[in-house]
mmCIF file of C-alpha atoms in Angstrom:
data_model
loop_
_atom_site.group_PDB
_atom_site.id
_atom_site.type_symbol
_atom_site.label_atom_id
_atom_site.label_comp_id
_atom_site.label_asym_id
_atom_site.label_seq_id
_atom_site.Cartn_x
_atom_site.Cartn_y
_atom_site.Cartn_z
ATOM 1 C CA UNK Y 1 0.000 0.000 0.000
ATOM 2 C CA UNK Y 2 1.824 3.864 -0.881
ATOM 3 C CA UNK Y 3 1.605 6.046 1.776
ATOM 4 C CA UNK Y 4 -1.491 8.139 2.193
ATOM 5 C CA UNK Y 5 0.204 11.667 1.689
ATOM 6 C CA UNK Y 6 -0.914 14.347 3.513
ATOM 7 C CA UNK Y 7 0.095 18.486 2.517
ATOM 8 C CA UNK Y 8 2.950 19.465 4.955
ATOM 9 C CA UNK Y 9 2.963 22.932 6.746
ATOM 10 C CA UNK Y 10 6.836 24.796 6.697
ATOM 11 C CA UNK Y 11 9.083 23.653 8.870
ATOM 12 C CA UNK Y 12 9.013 26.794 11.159
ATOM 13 C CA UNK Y 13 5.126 26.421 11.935
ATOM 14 C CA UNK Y 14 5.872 22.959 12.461
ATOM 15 C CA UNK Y 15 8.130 23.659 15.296
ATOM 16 C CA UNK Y 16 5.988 25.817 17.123
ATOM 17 C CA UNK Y 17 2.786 23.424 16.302
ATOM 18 C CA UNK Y 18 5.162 21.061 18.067
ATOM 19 C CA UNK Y 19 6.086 22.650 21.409
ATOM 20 C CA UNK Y 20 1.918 23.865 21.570
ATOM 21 C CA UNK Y 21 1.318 19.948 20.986
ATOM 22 C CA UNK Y 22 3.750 18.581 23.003
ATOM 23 C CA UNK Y 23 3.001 20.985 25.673
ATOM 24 C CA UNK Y 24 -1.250 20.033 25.591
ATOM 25 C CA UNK Y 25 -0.358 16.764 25.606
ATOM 26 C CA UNK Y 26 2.027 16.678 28.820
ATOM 27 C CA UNK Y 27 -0.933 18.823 30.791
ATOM 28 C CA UNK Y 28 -3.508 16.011 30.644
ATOM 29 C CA UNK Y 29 -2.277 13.739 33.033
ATOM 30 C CA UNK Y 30 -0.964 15.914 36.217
ATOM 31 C CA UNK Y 31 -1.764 12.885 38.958
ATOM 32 C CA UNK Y 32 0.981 10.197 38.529
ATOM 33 C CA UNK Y 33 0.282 6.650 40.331
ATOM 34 C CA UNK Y 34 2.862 5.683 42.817
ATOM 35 C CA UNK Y 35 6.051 3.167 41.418
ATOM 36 C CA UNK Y 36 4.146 0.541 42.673
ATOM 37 C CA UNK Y 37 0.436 0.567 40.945
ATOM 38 C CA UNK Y 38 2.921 1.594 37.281
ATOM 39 C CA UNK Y 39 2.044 -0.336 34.358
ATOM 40 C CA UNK Y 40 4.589 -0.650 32.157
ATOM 41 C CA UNK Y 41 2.832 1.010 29.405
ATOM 42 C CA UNK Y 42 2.200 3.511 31.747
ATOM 43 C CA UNK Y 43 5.770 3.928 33.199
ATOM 44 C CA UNK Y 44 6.602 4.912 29.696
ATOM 45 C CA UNK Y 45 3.786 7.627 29.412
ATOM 46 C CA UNK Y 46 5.175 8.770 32.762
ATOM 47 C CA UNK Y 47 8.804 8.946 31.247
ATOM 48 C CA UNK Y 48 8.073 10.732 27.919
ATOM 49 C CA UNK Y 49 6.077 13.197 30.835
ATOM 50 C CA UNK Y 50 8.929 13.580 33.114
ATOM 51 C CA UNK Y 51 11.247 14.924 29.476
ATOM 52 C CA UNK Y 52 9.228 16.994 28.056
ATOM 53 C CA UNK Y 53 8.398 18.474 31.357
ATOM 54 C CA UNK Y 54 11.719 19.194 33.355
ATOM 55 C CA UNK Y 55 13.739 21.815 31.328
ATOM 56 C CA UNK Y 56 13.214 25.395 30.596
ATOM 57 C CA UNK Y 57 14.035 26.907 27.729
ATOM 58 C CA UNK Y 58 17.912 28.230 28.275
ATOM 59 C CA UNK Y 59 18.996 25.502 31.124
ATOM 60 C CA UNK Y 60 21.896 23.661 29.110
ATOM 61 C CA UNK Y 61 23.355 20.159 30.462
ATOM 62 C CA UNK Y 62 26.084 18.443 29.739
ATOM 63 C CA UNK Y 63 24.770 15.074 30.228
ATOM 64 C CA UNK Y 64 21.815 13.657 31.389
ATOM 65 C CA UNK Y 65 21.206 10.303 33.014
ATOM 66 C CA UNK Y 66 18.307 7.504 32.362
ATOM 67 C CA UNK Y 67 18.055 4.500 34.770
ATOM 68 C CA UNK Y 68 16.635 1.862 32.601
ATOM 69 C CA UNK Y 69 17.333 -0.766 35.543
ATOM 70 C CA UNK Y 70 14.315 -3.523 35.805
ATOM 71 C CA UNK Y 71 12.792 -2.609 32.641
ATOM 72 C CA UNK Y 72 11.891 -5.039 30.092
ATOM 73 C CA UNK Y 73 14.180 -5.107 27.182
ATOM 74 C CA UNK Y 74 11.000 -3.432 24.852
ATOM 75 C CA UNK Y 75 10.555 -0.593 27.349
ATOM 76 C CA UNK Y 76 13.974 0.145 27.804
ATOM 77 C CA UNK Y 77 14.207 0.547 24.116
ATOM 78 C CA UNK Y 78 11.581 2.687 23.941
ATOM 79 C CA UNK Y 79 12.493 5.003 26.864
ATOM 80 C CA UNK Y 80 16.093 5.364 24.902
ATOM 81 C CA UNK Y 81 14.780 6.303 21.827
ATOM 82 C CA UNK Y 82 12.303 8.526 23.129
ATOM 83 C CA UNK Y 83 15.239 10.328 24.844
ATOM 84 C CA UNK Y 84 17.299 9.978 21.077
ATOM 85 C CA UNK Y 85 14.270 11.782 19.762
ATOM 86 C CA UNK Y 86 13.760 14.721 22.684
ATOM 87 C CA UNK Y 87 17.245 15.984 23.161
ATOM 88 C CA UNK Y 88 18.503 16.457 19.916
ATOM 89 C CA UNK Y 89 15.459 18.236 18.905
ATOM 90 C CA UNK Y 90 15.387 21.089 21.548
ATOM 91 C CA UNK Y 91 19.431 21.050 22.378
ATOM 92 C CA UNK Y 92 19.831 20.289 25.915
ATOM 93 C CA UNK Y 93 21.761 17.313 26.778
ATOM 94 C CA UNK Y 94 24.996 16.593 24.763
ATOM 95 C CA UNK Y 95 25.430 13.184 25.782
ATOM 96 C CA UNK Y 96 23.008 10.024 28.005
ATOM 97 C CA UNK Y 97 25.047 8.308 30.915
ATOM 98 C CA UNK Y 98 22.513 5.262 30.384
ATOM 99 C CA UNK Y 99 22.043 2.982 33.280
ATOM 100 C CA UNK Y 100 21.232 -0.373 31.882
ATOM 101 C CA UNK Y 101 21.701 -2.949 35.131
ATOM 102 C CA UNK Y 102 20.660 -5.857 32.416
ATOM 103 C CA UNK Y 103 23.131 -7.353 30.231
ATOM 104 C CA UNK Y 104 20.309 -8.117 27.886
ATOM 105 C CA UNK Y 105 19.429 -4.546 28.077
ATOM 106 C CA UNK Y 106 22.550 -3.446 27.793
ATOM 107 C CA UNK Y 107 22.951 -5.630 24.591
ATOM 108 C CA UNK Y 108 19.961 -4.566 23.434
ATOM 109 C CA UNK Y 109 21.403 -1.288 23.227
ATOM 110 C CA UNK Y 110 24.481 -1.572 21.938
ATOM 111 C CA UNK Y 111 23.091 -3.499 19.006
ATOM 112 C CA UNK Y 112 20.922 -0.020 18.107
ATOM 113 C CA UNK Y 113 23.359 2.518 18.625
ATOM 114 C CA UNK Y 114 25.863 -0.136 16.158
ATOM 115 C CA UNK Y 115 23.594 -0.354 13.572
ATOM 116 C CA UNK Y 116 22.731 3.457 13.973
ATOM 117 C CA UNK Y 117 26.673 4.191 13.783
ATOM 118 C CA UNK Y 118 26.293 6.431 17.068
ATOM 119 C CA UNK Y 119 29.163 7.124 19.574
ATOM 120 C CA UNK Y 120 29.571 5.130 22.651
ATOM 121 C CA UNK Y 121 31.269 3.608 25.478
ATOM 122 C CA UNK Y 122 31.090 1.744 28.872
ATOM 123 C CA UNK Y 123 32.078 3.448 31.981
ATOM 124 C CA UNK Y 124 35.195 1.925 33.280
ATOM 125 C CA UNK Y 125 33.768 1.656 36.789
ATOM 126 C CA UNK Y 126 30.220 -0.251 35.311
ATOM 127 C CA UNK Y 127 30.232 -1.891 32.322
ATOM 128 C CA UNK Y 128 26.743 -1.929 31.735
ATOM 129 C CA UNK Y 129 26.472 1.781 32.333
ATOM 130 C CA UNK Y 130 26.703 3.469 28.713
ATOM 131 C CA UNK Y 131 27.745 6.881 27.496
ATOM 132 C CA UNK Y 132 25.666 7.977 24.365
ATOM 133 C CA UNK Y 133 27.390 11.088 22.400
ATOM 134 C CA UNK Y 134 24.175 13.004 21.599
ATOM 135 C CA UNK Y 135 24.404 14.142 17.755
ATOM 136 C CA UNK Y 136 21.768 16.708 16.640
ATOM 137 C CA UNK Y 137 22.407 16.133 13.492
ATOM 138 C CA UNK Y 138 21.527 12.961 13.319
ATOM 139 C CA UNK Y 139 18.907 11.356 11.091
ATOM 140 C CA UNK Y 140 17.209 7.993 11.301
ATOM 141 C CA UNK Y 141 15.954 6.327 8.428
ATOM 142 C CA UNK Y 142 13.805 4.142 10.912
ATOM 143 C CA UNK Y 143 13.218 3.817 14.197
ATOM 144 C CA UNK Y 144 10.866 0.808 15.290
ATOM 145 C CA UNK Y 145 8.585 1.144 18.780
ATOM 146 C CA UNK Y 146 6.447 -2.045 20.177
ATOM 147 C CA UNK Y 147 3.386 -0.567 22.232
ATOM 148 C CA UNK Y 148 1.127 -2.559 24.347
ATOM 149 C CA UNK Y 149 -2.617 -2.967 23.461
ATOM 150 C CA UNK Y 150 -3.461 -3.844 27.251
ATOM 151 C CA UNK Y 151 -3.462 -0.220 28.490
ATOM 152 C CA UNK Y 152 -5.267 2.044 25.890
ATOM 153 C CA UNK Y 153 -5.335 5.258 27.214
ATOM 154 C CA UNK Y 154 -1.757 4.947 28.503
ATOM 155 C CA UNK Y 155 -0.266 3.926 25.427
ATOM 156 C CA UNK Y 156 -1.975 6.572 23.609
ATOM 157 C CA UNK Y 157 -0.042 8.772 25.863
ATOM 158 C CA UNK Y 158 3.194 7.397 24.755
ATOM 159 C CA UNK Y 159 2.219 7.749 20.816
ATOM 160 C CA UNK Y 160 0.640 11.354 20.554
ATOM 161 C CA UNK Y 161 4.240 13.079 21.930
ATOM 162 C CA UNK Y 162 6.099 10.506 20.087
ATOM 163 C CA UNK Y 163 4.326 10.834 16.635
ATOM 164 C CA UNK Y 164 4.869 14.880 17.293
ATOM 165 C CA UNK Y 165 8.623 14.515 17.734
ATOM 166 C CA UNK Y 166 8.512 12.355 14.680
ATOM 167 C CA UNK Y 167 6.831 14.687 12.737
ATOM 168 C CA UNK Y 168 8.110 18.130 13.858
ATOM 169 C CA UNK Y 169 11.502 17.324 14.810
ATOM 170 C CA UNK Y 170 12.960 16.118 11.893
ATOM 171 C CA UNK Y 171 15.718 13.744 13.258
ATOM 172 C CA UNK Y 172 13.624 10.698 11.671
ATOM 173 C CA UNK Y 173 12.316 9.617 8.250
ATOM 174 C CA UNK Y 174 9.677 6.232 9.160
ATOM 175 C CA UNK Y 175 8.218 5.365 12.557
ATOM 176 C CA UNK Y 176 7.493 1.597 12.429
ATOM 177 C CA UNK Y 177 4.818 1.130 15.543
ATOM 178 C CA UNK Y 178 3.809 -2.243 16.252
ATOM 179 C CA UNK Y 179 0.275 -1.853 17.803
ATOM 180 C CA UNK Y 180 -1.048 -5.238 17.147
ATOM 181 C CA UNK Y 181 -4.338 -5.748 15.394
ATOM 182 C CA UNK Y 182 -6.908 -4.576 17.460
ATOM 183 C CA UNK Y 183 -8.561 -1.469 19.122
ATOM 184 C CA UNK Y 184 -5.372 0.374 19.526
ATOM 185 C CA UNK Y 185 -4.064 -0.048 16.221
ATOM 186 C CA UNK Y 186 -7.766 1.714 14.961
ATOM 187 C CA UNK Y 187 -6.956 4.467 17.698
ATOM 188 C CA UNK Y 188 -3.209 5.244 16.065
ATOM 189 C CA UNK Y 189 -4.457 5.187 12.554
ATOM 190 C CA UNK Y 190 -7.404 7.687 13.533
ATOM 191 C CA UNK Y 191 -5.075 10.091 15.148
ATOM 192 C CA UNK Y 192 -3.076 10.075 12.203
ATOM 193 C CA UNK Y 193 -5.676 10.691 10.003
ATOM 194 C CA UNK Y 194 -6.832 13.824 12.108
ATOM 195 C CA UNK Y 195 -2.861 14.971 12.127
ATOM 196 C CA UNK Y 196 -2.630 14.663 8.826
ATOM 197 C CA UNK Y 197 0.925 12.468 8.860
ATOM 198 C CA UNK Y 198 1.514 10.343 6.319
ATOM 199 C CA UNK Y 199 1.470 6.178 6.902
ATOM 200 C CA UNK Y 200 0.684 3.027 5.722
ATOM 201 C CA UNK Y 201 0.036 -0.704 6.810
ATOM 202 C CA UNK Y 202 3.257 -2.988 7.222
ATOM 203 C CA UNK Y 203 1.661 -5.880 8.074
ATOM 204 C CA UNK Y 204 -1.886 -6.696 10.185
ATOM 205 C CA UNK Y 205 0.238 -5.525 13.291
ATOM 206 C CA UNK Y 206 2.471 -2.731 12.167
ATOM 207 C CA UNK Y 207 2.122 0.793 10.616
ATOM 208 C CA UNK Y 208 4.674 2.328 9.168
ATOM 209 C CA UNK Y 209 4.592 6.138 9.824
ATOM 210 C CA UNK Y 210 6.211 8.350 7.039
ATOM 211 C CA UNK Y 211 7.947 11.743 7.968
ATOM 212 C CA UNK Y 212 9.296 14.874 5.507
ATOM 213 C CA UNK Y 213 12.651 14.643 7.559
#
């Protein structure tokens, strides 16, 4: 199936559509749960929350660190490239101190940022503690995202922010989102449709989610 194209605004109104997107969509869910009634799917809404949320415009860091610890090799993946996504896009953070406590994780990791061709190492004192050069230049040709069906309105949260720093950010070309087949994968094609971004079906579980770059 071609991609259902959709007319694309300039790239400056896109930017500030953006930051009036992303900031809407961080305001809707003020009341967290405590760490021990958190989903996974909605630890992840909580996380792309907690990014968007705790900078002001101006505050520079160095480096930033994620704990990653205890999380499912899926989630951690999607916490990292959420964070690959973010920081690049609004210039903060110049490299992730990334604590993985998982060799599978950690692996997991490694494999990306390899194929991706990004900078790396292992701290000397932890080696499954990685340091991630953040490049803002860099581009993506894909990035692929697995999101739970089991928590709709949770995992919704994770996509709407995530489909606006696809689309206004400019760091990556296709989102491939594997939402299953069911209600959630109707819910992400509708949103779409009312964003106007351009996608098409994969397979009966995936969408693949084209961006201008």
């Amino acid at each position: 199936m071609d991609f259902r194209r959709q007319s694309s605004p300039s790239s400056s109104v896109l930017r500030k559509q953006h930051r009036r997107k992303m900031k809407h969509e961080m305001k809707k869910k003020k009341q967290r749960p405590s760490a021990s009634n958190v989903n996974e799917t909605e630890a992840a809404s909580m996380l792309i929350m907690s990014v968007c949320e705790e900078h002001d415009d101006g505050d520079i860091q160095s480096m930033k660190t994620i704990n990653l610890s205890y999380q499912l090799v899926d989630n951690a993946m999607l916490f990292l490239k959420i964070h690959l996504l973010y920081y690049p896009l609004i210039g903060y953070v110049r490299e992730l101190k990334v604590v993985t406590g998982d060799v599978m994780v950690k692996n997991a990791i490694v494999d990306f940022l390899e194929a991706e061709n990004m900078e790396w190492k292992e701290e000397e004192e932890n080696k499954t503690t990685l340091r991630i050069k953040i490049d803002g230049n860099k581009k993506y040709d894909v990035m692929t995202f697995k999101l739970s069906e089991q928590h709709m309105e949770s995992t919704m949260q994770i996509v709407k922010p995530l489909l606006f720093l696809g689309a206004y950010g400019g760091s990556v070309l296709e989102l491939k989102v594997n939402t299953g087949s069911g209600n959630l994968k109707q819910a992400v094609v509708n949103f779409l449709e009312k964003e106007k971004i351009a996608w098409k079906v994969e397979n009966n579980a995936t969408l693949v989610i084209k961006f201008s770059g």
